Tab-separated table of C-alpha atoms in Angstrom:
chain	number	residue	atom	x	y	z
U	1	UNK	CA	0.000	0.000	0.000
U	2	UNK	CA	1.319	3.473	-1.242
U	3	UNK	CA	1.437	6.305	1.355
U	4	UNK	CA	1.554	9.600	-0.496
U	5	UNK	CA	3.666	12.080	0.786
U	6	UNK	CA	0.842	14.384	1.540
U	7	UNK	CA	-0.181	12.332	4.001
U	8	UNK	CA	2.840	12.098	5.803
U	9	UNK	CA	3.380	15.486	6.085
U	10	UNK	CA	0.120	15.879	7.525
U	11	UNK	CA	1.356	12.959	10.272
U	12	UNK	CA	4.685	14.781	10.845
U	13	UNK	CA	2.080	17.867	11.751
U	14	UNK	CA	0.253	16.360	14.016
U	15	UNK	CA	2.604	14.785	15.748
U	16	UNK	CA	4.745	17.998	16.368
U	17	UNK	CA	1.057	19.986	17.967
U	18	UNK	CA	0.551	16.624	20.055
U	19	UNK	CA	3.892	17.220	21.839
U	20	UNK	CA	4.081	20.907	21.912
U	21	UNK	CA	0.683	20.530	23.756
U	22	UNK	CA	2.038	17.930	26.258
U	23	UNK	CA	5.426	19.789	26.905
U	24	UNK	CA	3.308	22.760	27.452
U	25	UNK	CA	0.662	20.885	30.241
U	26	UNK	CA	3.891	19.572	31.772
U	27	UNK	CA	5.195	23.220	32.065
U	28	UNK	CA	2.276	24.259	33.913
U	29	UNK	CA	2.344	21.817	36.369
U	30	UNK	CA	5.464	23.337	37.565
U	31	UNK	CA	3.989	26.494	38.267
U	32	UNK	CA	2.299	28.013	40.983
U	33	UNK	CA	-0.888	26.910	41.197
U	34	UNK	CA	-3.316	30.216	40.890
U	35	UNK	CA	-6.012	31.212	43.593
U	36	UNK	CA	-8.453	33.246	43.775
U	37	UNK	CA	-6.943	35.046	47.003
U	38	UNK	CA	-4.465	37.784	46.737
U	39	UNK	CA	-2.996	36.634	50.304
U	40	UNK	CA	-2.353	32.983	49.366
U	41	UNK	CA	-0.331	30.683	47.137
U	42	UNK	CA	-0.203	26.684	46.577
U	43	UNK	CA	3.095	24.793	46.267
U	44	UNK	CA	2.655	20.864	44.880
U	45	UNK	CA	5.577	18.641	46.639
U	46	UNK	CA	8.088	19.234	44.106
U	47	UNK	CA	7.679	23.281	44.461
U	48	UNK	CA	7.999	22.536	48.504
U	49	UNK	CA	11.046	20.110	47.557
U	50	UNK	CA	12.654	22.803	45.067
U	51	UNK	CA	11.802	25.842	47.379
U	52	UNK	CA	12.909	24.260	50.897
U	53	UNK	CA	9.491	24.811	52.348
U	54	UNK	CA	9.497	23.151	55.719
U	55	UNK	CA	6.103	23.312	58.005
U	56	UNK	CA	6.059	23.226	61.526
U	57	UNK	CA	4.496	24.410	64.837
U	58	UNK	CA	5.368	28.015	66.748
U	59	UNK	CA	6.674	27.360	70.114
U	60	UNK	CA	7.106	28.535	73.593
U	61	UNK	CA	10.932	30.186	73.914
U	62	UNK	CA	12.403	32.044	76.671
U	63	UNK	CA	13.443	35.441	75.253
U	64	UNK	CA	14.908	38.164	76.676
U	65	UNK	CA	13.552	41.580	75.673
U	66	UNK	CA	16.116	44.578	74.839
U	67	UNK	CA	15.522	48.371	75.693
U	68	UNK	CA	17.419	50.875	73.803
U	69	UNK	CA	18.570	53.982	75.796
U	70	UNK	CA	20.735	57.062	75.111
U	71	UNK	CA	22.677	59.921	77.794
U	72	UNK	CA	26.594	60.620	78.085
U	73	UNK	CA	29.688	60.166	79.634
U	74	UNK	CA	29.365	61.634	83.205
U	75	UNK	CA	32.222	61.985	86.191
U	76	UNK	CA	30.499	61.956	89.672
U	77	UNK	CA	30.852	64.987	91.851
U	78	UNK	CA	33.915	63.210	93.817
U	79	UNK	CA	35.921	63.347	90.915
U	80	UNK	CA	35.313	67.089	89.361
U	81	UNK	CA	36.927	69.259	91.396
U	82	UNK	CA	37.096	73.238	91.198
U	83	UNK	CA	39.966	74.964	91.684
U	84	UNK	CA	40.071	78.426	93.895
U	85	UNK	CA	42.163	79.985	96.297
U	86	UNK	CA	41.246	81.006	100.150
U	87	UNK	CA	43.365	84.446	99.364
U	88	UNK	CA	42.507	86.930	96.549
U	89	UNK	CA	45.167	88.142	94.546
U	90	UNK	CA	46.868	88.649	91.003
U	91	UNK	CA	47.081	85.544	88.430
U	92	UNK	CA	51.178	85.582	87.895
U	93	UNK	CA	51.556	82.981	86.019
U	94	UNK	CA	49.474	80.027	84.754
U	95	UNK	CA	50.687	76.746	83.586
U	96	UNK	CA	47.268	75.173	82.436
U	97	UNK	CA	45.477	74.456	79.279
U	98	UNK	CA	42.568	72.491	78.786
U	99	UNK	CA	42.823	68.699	78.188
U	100	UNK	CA	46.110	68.949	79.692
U	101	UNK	CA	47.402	66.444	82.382
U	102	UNK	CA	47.716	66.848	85.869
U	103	UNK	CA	49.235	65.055	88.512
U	104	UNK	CA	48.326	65.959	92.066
U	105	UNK	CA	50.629	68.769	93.805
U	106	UNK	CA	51.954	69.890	90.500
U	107	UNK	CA	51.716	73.763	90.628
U	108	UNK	CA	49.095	74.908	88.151
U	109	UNK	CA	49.385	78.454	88.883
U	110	UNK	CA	50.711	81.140	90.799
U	111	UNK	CA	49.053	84.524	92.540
U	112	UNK	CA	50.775	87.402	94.403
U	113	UNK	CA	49.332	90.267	96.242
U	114	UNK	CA	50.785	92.087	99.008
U	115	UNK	CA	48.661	90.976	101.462
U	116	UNK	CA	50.269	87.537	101.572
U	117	UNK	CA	53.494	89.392	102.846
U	118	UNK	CA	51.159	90.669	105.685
U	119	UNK	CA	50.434	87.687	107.134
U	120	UNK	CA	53.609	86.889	107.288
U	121	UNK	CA	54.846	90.172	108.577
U	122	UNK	CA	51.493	89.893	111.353
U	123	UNK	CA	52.771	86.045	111.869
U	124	UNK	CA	56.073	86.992	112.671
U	125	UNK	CA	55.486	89.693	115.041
U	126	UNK	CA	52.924	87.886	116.949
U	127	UNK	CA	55.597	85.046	117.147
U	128	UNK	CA	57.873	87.798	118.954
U	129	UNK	CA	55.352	89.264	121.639
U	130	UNK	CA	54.242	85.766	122.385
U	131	UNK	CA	57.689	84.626	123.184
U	132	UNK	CA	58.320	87.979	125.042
U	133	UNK	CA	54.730	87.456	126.767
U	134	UNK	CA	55.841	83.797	127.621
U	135	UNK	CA	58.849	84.647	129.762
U	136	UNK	CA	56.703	87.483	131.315
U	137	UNK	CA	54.259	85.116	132.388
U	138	UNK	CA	56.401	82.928	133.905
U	139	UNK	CA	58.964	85.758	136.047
U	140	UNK	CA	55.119	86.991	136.921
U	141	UNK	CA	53.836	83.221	137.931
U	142	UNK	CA	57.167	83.456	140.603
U	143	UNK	CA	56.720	87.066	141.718
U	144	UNK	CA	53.035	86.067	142.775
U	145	UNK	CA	54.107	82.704	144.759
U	146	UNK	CA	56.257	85.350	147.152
U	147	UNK	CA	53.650	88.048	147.046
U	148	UNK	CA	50.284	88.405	147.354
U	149	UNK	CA	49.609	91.688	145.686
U	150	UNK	CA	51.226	90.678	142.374
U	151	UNK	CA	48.454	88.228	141.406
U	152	UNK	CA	46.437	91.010	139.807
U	153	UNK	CA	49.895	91.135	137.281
U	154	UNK	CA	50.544	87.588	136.856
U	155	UNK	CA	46.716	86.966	135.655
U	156	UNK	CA	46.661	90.317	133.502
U	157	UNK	CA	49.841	88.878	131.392
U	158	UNK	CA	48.663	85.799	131.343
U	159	UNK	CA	45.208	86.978	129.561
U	160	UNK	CA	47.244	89.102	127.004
U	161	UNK	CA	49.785	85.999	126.291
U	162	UNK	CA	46.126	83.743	125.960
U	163	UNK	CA	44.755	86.386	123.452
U	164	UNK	CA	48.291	86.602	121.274
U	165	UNK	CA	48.409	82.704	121.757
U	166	UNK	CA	45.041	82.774	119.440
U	167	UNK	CA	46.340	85.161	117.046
U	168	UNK	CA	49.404	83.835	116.515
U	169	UNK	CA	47.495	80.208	116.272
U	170	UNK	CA	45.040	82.253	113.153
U	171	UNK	CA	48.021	83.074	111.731
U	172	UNK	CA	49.907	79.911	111.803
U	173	UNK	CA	46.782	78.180	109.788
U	174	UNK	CA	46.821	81.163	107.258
U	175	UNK	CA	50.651	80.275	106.731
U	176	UNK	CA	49.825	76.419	106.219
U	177	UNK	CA	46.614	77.889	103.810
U	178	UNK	CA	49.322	79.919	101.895
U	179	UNK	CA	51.288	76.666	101.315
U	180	UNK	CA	53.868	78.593	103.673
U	181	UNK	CA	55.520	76.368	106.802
U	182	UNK	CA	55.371	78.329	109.784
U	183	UNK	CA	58.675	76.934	111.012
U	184	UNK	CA	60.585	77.976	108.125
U	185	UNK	CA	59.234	81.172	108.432
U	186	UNK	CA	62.064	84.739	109.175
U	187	UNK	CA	62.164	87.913	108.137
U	188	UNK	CA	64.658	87.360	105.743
U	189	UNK	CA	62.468	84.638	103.485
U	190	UNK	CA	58.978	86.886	102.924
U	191	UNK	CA	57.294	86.226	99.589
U	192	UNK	CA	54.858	87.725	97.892
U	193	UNK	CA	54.132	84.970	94.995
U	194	UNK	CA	52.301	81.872	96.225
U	195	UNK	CA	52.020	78.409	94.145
U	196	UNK	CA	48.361	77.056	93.570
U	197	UNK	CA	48.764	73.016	93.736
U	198	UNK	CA	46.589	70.480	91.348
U	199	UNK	CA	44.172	68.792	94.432
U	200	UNK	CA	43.791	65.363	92.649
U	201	UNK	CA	45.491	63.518	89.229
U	202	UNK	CA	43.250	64.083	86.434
U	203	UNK	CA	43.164	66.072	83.239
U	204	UNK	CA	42.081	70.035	82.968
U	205	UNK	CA	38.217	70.762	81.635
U	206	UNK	CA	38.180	74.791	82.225
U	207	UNK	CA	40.591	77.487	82.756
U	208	UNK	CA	38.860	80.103	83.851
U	209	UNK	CA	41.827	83.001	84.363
U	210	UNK	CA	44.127	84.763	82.592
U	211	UNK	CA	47.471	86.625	83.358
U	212	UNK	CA	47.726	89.612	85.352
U	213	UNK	CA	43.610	88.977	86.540
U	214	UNK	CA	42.680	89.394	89.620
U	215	UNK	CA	40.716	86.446	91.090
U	216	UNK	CA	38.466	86.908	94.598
U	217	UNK	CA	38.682	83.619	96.666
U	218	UNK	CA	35.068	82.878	95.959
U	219	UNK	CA	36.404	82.388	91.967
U	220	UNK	CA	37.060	78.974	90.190
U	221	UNK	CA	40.632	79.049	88.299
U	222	UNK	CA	40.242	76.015	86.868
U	223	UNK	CA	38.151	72.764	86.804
U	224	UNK	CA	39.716	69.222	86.810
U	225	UNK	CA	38.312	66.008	86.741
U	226	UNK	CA	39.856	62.276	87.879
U	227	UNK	CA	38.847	60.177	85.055
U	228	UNK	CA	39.423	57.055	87.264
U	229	UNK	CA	35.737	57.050	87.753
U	230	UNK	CA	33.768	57.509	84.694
U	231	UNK	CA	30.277	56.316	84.647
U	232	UNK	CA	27.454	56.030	82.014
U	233	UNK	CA	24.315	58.570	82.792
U	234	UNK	CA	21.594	56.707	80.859
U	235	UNK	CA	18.554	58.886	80.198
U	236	UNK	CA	15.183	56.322	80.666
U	237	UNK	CA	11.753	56.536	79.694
U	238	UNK	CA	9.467	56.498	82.832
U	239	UNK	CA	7.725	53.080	82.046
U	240	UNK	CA	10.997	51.437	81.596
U	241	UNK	CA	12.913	52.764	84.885
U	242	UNK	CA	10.513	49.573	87.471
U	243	UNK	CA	12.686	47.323	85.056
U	244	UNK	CA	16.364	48.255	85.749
U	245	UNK	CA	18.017	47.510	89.279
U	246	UNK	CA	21.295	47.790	90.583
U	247	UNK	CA	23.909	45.093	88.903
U	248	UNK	CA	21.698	44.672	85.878
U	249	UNK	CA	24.028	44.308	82.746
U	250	UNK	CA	24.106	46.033	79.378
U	251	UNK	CA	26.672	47.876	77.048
U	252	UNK	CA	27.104	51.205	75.335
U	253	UNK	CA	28.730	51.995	72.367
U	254	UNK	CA	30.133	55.835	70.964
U	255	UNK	CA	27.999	56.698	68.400
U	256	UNK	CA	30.556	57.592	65.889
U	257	UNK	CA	31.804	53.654	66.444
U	258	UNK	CA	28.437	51.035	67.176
U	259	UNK	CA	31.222	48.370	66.721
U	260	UNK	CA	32.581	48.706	69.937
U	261	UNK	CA	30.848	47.227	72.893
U	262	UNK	CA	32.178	48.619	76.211
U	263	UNK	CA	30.269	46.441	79.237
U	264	UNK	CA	28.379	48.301	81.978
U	265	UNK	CA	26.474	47.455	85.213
U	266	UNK	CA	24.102	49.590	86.961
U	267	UNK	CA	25.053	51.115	89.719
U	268	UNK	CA	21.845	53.799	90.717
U	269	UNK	CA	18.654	54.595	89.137
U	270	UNK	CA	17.606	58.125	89.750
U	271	UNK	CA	14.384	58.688	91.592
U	272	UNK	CA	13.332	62.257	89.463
U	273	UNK	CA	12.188	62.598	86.179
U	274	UNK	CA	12.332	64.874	83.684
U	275	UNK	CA	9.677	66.915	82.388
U	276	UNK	CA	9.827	64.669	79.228
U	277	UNK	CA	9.586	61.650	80.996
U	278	UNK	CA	12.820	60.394	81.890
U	279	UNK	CA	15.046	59.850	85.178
U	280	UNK	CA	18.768	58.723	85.021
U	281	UNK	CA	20.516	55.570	85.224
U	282	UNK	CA	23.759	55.719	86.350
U	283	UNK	CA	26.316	52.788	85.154
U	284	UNK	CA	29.447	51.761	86.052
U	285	UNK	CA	32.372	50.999	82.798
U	286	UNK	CA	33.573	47.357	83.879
U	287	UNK	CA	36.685	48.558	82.415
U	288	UNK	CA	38.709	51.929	82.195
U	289	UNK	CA	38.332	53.564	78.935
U	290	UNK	CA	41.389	56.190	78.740
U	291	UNK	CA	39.791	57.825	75.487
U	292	UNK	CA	36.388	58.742	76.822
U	293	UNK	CA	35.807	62.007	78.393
U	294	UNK	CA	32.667	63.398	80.261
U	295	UNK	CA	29.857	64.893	77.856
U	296	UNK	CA	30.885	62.399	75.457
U	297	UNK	CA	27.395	61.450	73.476
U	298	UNK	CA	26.140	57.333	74.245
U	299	UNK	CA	23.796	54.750	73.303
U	300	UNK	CA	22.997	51.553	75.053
U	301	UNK	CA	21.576	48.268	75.225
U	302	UNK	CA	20.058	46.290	78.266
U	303	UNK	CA	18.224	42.960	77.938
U	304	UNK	CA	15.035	42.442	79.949
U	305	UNK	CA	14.020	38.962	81.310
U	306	UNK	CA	10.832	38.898	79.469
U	307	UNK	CA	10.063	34.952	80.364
U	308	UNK	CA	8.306	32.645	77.747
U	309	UNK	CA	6.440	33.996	74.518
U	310	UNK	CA	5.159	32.677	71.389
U	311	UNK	CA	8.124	32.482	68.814
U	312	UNK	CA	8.965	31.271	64.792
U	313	UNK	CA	12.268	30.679	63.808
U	314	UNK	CA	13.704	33.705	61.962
U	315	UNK	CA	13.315	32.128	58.434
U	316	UNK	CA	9.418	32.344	59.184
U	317	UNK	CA	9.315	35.553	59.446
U	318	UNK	CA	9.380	37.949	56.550
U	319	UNK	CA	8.975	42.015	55.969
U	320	UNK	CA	6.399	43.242	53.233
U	321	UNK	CA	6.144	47.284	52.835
U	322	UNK	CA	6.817	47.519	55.825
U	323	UNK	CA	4.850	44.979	57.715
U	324	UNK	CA	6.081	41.442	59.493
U	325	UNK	CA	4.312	37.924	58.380
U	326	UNK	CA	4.087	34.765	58.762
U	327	UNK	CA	2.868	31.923	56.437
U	328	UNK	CA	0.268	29.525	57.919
U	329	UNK	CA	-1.409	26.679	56.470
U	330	UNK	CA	-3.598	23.583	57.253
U	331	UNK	CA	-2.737	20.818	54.798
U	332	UNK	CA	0.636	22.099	54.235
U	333	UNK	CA	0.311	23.017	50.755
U	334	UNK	CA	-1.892	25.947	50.566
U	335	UNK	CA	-0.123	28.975	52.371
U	336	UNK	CA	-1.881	31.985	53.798
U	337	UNK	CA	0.298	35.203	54.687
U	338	UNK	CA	-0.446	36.194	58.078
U	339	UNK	CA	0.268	39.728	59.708
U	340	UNK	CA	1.782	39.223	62.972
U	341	UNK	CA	3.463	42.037	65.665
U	342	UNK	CA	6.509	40.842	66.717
U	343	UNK	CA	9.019	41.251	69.345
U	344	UNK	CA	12.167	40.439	70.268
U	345	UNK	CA	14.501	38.250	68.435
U	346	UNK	CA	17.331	35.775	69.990
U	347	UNK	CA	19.197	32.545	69.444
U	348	UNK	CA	16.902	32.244	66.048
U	349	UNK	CA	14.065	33.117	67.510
U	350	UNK	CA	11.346	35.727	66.858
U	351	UNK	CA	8.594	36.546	69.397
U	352	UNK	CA	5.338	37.036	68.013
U	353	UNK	CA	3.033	38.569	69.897
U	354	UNK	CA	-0.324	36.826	70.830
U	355	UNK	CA	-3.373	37.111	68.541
U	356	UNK	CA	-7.065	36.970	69.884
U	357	UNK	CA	-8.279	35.309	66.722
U	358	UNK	CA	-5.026	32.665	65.990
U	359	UNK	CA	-4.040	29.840	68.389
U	360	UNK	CA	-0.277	30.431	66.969
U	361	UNK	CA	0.786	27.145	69.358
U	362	UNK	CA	-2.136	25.176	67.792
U	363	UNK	CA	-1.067	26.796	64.016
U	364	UNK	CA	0.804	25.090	61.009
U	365	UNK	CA	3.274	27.561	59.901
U	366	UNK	CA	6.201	27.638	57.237
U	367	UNK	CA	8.882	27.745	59.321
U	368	UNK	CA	11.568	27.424	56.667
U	369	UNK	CA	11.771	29.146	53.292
U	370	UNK	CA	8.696	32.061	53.744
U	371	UNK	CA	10.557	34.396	51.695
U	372	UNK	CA	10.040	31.882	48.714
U	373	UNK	CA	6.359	31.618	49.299
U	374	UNK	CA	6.177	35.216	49.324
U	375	UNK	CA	8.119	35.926	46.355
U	376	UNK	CA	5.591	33.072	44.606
U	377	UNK	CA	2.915	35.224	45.441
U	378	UNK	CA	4.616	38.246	44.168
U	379	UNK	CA	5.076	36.467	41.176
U	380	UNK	CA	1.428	35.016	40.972
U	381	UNK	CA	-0.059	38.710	41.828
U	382	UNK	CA	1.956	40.293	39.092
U	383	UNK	CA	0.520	38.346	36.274
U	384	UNK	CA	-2.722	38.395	37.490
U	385	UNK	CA	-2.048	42.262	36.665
């Protein structure tokens, strides 16, 4: 029997349509299976397998919550120390700038004013009529043992060496004041310039002088702080402070550097607040930090025991414009996105908080591979368009 070769083109035809139609049915059995829902998509097993879809149950995780905080470096008052001088007088010299070094009893400055010389000139003649009125008391003390009507002598030099006692006592501490020793002290070493001593080790913050000024002894020449003793000054909102307590642990970090980690344990939570809401937390560095210095700008981290909550493993989670979600399903093949509030994450876990209308414990949910669901639906939404 003859075949014509019209008729076998017409087979070769046919043929070719049959399996372009069965490649193309194949095709779309690999692709996402199209609902009617904008908020849901349908993997088969080998989209699951290809995608890395696993399901599985929320769970009950113990997860610390974290407050964020902000304040500065701060010295406490023991270690800022103002610099004045009992005596008023002329600024002679100064040997201060600020962030300079300090060590304590190095000579920062130096004043003069003739009044220094007067106490010394007062010092030294009291010093003379007491030791004159001392040997007058005593030749008086032996005149009255013999006779009676001396007494009224020996008592009235004995009141005036009392009174020049007290002076000359005044004086002495004025001396010791003037960083002068009273035993040193003649006629022949007077001075009228007298050295102002650093009063602790530390760095300078302020000078407040210049040369040839003269300062009042109510003034502050210069301001110096001990940075032995930085703390943290942690400003906290009001609804926050019930949760901090003394040896709670966090850390702060510069904010030019959030890199660096520098450990801190509270020390004192302030009792005031603010009139925006906030009170103080004062923390202690665990470790001195040469390269800080008060005013210094800081943010900081403490973690909250906030028990057991409902929690996904991070991969379940995804953002969307904005907003958190979660895939749940029943039959763990048909996915619905799920808006969810959630809280703190740690050790792979994300807190979700609870939902009136959603057991989450009693809830199928992809727990593995949700940003592949969600980029299906993406996908499945944009040719819908």
């Amino acid at each position: 029997m003859k075949i014509s070769m019209k008729n076998i083109l017409i087979y070769i035809l046919f043929a070719s349509f049959f399996m372009a139609c069965k490649a193309k049915n194949e095709a779309n059995n690999e692709t996402t299976t199209p609902s009617k829902e904008s908020d849901v998509v349908v993997f088969n097993d080998i989209q699951l397998k290809n995608a890395g879809v696993k399901v599985g149950y929320p769970s009950m995780q113990h997860i610390h919550s974290q407050i964020k905080v902000s304040g500065t470096v701060d010295v406490p008052p023991t270690n800022l120390v103002s610099v004045s001088f009992p005596f008023g007088g002329y600024v002679k010299s100064i040997h201060l700038l600020p962030g300079m070094k300090v060590q304590k009893g190095e000579i920062i400055a130096t004043l003069e004013d003739q009044s220094y010389v007067q106490v010394q000139q007062d010092f030294l003649t009291t010093k003379a009529q007491l030791e004159y009125l001392q040997t007058d008391v005593a030749r008086q003390k032996k005149l009255s043992q013999n006779d009676a009507a001396t007494i009224k002598n020996y008592q009235l030099v004995l009141s005036q060496y009392q009174m020049q006692e007290a002076i000359f006592k005044s004086l002495e501490q004025k001396l010791k004041i003037l960083h002068i020793s009273p035993k040193n002290l003649h006629a022949g070493n007077l001075t009228v310039d007298i050295p102002v001593y650093a009063p602790i080790s530390g760095f300078v913050s302020q000078v407040n002088v210049n040369l040839g000024q003269y300062v009042n002894p109510s003034d502050i020449l210069f301001s110096l702080i001990n940075p032995s003793d930085l703390h943290a000054a942690m400003a906290v909102f009001e609804k926050d402070l019930p949760l901090f307590k003394p040896g709670m642990n966090g850390v702060v970090y510069l904010n030019d550097d959030t890199t660096k980690l520098y450990p801190v344990e509270v020390i004192l939570v302030a009792k005031d607040v603010d009139s925006i809401g906030k009170a103080l937390v004062h923390c202690h560095f665990e470790s001195v930090l040469p390269h800080m210095a008060p005013g210094m700008f800081l943010n900081g981290k403490f973690d909250i025991d906030g028990g057991n909550s409902i929690a996904v493993p991070d991969d379940a989670v995804v953002r969307y414009y904005g907003r958190d979600y979660i895939f749940t399903t029943k039959d763990g093949h048909k996915f619905k996105m799920q808006e969810v509030n959630i809280g703190d994450s740690q050790n792979g876990f994300t807190s979700i908080l609870p939902n009136k209308t959603i057991d989450y414990l009693q809830t199928k949910v992809a727990i593995v591979g949700a940003y592949s669901l969600i980029g299906a639906l993406k996908n499945a939404m944009e040719d819908d368009d």
